[in-house]
GROMACS .gro file of C-alpha atoms in nm:
model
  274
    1UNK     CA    1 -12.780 -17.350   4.342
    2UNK     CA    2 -12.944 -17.356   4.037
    3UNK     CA    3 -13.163 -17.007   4.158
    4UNK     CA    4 -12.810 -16.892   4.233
    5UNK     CA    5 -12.653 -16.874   3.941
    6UNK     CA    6 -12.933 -16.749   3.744
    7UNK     CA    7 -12.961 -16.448   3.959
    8UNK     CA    8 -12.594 -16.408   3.907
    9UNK     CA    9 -12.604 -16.405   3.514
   10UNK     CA   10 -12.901 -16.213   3.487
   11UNK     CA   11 -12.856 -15.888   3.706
   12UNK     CA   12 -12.526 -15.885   3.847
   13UNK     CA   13 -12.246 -15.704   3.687
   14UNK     CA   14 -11.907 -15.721   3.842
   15UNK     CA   15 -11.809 -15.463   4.073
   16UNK     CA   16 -11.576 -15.160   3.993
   17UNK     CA   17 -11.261 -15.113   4.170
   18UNK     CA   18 -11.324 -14.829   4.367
   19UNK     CA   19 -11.528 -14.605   4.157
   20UNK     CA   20 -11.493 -14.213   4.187
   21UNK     CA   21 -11.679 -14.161   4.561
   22UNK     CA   22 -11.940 -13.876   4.579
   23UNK     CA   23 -11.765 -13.561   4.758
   24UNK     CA   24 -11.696 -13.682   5.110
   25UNK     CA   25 -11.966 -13.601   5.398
   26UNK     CA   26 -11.983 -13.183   5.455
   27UNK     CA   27 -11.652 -13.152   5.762
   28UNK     CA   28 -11.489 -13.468   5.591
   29UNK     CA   29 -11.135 -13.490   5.492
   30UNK     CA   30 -11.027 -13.548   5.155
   31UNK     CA   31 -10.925 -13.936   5.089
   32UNK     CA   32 -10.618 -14.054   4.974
   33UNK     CA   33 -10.416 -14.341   4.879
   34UNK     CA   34 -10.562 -14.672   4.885
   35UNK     CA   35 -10.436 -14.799   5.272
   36UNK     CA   36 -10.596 -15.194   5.282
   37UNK     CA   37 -10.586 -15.379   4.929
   38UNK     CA   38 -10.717 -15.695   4.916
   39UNK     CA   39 -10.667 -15.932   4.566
   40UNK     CA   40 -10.887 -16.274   4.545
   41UNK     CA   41 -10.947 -16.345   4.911
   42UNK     CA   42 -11.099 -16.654   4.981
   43UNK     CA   43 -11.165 -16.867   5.266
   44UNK     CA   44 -11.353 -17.150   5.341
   45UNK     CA   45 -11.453 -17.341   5.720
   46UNK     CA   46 -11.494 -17.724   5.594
   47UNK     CA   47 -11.685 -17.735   5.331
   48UNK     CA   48 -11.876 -17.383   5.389
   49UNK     CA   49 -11.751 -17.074   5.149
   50UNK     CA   50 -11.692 -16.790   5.337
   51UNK     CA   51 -11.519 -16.564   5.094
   52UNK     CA   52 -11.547 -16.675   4.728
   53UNK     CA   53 -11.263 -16.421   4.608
   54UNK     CA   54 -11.268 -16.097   4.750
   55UNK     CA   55 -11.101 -15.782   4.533
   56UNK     CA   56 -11.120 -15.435   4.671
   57UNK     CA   57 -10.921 -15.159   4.789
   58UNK     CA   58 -10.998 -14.872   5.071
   59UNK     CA   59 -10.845 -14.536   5.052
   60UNK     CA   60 -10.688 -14.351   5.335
   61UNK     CA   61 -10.974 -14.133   5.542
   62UNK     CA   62 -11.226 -14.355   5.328
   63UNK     CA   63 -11.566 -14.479   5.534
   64UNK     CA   64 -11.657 -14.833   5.341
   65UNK     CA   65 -11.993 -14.998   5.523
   66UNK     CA   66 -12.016 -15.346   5.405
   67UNK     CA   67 -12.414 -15.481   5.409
   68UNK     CA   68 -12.538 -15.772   5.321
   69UNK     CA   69 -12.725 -16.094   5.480
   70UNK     CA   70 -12.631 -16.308   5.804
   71UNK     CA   71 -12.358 -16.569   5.654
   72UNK     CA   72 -12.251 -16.389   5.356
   73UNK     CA   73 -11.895 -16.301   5.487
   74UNK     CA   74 -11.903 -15.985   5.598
   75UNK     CA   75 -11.760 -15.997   5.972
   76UNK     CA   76 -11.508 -16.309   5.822
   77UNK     CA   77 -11.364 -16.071   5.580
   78UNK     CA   78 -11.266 -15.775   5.816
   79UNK     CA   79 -11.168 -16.043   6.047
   80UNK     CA   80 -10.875 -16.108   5.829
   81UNK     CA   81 -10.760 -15.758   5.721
   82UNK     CA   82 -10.625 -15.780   6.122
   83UNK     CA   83 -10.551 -16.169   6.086
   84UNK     CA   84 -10.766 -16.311   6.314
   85UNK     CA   85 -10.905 -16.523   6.040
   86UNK     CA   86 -10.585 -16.643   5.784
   87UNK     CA   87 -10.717 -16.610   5.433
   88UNK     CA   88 -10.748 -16.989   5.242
   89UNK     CA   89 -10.606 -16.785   4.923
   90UNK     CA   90 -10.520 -16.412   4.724
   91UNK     CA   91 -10.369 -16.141   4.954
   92UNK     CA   92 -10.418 -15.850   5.165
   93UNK     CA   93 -10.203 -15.541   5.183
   94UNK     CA   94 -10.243 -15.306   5.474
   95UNK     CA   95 -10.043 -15.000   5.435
   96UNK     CA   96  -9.754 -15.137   5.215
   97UNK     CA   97  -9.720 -15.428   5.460
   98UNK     CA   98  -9.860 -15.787   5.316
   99UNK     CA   99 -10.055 -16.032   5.586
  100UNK     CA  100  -9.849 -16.373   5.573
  101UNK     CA  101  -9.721 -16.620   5.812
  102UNK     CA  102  -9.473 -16.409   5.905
  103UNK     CA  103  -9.534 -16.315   6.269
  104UNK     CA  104  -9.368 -15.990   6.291
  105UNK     CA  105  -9.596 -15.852   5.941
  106UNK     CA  106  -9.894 -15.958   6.143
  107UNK     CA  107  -9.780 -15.753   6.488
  108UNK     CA  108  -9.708 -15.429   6.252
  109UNK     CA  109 -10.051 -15.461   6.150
  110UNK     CA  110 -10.234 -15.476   6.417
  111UNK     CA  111 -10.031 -15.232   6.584
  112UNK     CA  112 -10.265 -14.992   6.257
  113UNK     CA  113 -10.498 -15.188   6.308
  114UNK     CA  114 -10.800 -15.140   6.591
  115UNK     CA  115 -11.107 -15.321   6.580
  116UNK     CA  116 -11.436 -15.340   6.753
  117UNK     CA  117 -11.668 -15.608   6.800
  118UNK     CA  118 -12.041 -15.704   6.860
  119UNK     CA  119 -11.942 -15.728   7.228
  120UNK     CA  120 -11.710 -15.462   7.407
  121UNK     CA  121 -11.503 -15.795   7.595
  122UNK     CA  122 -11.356 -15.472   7.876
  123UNK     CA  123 -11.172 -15.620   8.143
  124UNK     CA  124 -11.393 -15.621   8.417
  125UNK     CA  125 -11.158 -15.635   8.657
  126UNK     CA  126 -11.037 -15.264   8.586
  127UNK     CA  127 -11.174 -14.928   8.577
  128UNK     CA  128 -11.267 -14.795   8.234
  129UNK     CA  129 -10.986 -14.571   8.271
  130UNK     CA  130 -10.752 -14.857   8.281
  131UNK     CA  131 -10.897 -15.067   8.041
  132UNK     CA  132 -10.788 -14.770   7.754
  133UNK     CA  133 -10.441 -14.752   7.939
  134UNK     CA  134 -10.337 -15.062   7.991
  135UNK     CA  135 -10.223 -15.129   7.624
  136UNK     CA  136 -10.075 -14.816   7.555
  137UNK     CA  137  -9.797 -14.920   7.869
  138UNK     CA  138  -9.775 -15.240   7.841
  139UNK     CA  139  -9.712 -15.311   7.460
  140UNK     CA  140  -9.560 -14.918   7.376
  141UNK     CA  141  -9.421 -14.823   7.676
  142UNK     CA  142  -9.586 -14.510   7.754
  143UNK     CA  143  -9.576 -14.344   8.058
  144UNK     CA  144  -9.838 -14.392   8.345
  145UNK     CA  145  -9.917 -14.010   8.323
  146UNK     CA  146  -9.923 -14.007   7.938
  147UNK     CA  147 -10.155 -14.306   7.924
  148UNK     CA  148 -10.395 -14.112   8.177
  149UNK     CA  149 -10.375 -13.801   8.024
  150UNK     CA  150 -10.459 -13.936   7.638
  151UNK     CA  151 -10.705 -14.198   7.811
  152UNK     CA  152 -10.904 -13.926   7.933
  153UNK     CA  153 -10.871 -13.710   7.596
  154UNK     CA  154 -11.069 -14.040   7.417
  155UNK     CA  155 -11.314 -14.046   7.675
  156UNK     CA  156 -11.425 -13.651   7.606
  157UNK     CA  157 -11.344 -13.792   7.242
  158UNK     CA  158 -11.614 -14.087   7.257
  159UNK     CA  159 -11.900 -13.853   7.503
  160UNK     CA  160 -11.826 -14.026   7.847
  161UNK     CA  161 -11.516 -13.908   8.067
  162UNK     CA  162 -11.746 -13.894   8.431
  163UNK     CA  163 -11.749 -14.284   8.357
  164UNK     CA  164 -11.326 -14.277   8.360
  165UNK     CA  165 -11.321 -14.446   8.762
  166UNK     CA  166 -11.618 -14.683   8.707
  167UNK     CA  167 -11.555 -15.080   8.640
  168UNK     CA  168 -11.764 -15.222   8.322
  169UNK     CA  169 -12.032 -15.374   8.524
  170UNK     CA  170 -12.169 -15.031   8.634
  171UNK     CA  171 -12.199 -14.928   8.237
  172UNK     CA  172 -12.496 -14.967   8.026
  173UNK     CA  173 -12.372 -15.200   7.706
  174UNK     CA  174 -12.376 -14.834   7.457
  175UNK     CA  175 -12.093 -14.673   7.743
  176UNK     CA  176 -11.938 -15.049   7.749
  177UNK     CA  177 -11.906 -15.020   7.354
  178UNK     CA  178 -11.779 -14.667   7.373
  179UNK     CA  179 -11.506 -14.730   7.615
  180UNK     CA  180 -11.425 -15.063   7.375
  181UNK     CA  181 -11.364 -14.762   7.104
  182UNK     CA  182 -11.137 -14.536   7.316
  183UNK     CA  183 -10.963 -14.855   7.413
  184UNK     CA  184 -10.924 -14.926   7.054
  185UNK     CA  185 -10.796 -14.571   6.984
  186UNK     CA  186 -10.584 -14.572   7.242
  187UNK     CA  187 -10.311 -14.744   7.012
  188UNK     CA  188 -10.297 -14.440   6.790
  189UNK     CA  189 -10.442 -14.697   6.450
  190UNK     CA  190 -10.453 -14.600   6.094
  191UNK     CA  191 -10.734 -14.777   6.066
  192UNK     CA  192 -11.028 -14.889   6.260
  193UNK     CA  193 -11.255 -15.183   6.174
  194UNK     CA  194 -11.597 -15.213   6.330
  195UNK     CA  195 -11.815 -15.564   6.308
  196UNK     CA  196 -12.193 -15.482   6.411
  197UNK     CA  197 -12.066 -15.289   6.701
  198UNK     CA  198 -12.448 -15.211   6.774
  199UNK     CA  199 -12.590 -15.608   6.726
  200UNK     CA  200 -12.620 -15.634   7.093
  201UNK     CA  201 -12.728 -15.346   7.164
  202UNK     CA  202 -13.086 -15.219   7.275
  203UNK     CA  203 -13.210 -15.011   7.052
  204UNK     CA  204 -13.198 -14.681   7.282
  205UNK     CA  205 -12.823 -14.755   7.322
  206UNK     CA  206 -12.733 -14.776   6.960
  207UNK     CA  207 -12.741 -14.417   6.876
  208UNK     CA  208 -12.522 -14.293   7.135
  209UNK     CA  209 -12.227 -14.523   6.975
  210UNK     CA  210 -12.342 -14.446   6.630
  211UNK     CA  211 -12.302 -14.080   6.770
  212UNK     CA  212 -11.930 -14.167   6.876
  213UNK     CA  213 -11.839 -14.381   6.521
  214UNK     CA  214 -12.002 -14.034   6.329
  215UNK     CA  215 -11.735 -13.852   6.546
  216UNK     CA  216 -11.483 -14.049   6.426
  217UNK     CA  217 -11.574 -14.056   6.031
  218UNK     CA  218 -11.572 -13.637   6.035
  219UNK     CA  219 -11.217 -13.671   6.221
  220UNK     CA  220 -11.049 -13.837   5.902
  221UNK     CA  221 -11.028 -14.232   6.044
  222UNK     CA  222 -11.045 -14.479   5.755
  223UNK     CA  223 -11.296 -14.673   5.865
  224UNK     CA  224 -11.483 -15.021   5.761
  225UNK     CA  225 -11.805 -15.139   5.955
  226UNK     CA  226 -11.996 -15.413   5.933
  227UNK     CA  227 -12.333 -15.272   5.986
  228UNK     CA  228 -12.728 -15.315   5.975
  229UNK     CA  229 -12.805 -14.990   6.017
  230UNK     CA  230 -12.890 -14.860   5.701
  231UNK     CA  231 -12.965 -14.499   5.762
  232UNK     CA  232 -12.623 -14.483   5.958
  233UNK     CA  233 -12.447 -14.650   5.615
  234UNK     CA  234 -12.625 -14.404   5.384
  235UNK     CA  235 -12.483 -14.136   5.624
  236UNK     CA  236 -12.135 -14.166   5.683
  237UNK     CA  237 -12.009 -14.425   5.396
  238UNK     CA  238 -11.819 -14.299   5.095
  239UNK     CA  239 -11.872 -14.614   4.955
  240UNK     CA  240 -12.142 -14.939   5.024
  241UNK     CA  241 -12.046 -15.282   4.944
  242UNK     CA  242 -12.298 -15.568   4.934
  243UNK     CA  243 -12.184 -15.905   5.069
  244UNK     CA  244 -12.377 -16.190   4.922
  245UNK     CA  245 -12.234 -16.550   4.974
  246UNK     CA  246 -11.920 -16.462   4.997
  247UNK     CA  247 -11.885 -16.202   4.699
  248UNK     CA  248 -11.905 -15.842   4.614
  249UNK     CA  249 -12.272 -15.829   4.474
  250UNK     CA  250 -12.256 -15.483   4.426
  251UNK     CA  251 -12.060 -15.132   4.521
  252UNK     CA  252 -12.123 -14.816   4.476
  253UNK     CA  253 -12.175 -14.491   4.650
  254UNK     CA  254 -12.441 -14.480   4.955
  255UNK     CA  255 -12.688 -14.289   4.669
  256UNK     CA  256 -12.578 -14.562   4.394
  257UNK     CA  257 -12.666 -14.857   4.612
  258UNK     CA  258 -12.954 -14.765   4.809
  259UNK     CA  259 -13.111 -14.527   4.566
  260UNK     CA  260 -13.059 -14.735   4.225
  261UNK     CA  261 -12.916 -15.071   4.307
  262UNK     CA  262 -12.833 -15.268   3.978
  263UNK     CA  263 -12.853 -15.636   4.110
  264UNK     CA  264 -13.209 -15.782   4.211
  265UNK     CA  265 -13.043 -15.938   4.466
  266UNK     CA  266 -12.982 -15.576   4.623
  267UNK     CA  267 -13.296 -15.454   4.596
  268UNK     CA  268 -13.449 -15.795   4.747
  269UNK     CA  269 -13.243 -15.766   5.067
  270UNK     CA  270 -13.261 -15.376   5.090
  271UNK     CA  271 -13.639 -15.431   5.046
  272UNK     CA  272 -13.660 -15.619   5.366
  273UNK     CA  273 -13.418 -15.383   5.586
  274UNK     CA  274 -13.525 -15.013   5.453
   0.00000   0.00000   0.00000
């Protein structure tokens, strides 16, 4: 504890608010208005701090990556922009719509909401055709035909429409995690949150879904992903932020944080990863 806060009042400084990004990546979209603001977010399981009071906003078409080591909140923080984790305290704003008790707030946002996760969880029961579909007419109505049709359009989207009348059993886990992305897309979000979507993931599978989340970046999706994989961060990010028990260590552009990191905190963990 003691080693703690020393290394907090010696190198850290407190994070800006979203500082002025470096020109988006060459084929990106300008941003725009902040789209997620989140004010003091904590949460705690027992006596373990997750979240220590999170502050931070994202910007329409904005790519955050949020880094940092195992435990220090990263995947519980995106967890409850979508509300499958209820913040202890502060708020979180999603496109002009606070997350609350109230039931119906937390349907709108999820319905802007997609999210992917370390594992693809397909149904394997269906074709990967009707995994993507089956949302899209159950919960908005949509047309058998329509379904197909747009199905198909994110499976050219995401690299892999021969694999639309195949079940998930018959995929390798980096087409499983693909299809989990069209399925995701499928519901027409605003935004799309990704937690380690290549953890589980041999290593000769994780650049064909990096491939598909680069697609997605260039297309204008705001975007925040939990991710180890540095060189993919420095790539596509507009912005880094560095999780470290539960707080913002530091954020700043990809060349900011990986190039000159401020905290020695940084530059210890990105020592061991780079």
């Amino acid at each position: 504890a003691a080693s703690s806060s020393m290394r907090r009042e010696s190198d850290s400084a407190e994070p800006s608010q979203n500082p002025t990004p470096e020109a988006p990546p060459s084929g990106r979209p300008a941003l725009g208005d902040p789209i997620i603001v989140a004010t003091d977010v904590k949460k705690s399981f027992g006596d373990f701090v997750a979240l220590a009071g999170i502050t931070m906003s994202v910007r329409e078409r904005e790519v955050v990556v949020i880094i940092g080591p195992s435990g220090s909140g990263k995947s519980t923080f995106i967890r409850c922009i979508n509300r499958l984790e209820a913040q202890d305290d502060g708020t979180i704003v999603v496109d002009g719509i606070e997350l609350t008790n109230d039931v119906k707030n937390v349907e709108k946002i999820r319905s802007e909401v997609g999210m992917v996760f370390q594992q693809s969880s397909l149904f394997p029961e269906h074709t990967v055709l009707e995994n993507i579909t089956l949302a899209p007419i159950e919960v908005r109505g949509m047309s058998q035909d329509e379904a197909d049709r747009i199905g198909m359009e994110l499976l050219e989207r995401v690299g892999i429409p021969e694999q639309a009348g195949k079940y998930p059993d018959q995929l390798s886990g980096g087409q499983q995690q693909r299809v989990a992305i069209a399925r995701s897309l499928a519901m027409e979000p605003k935004i799309m949150l990704f937690d380690e979507p290549t953890s589980a993931l041999d290593p000769e599978m994780i650049t064909e879904v990096l491939d598909a989340m680069r697609r997605l970046a260039r297309s204008g999706m705001t975007m925040i992903i939990v991710s180890h994989e540095m060189g993919f961060a420095r790539e596509v990010a507009d912005r880094i932020l560095f999780f470290d028990e539960g707080t913002i260590l530091e954020e700043g552009t990809p060349t900011e944080v990986f190039e000159t990191p401020r905290n020695e905190r940084t530059r210890a963990f990105l020592g061991q990863v780079l």
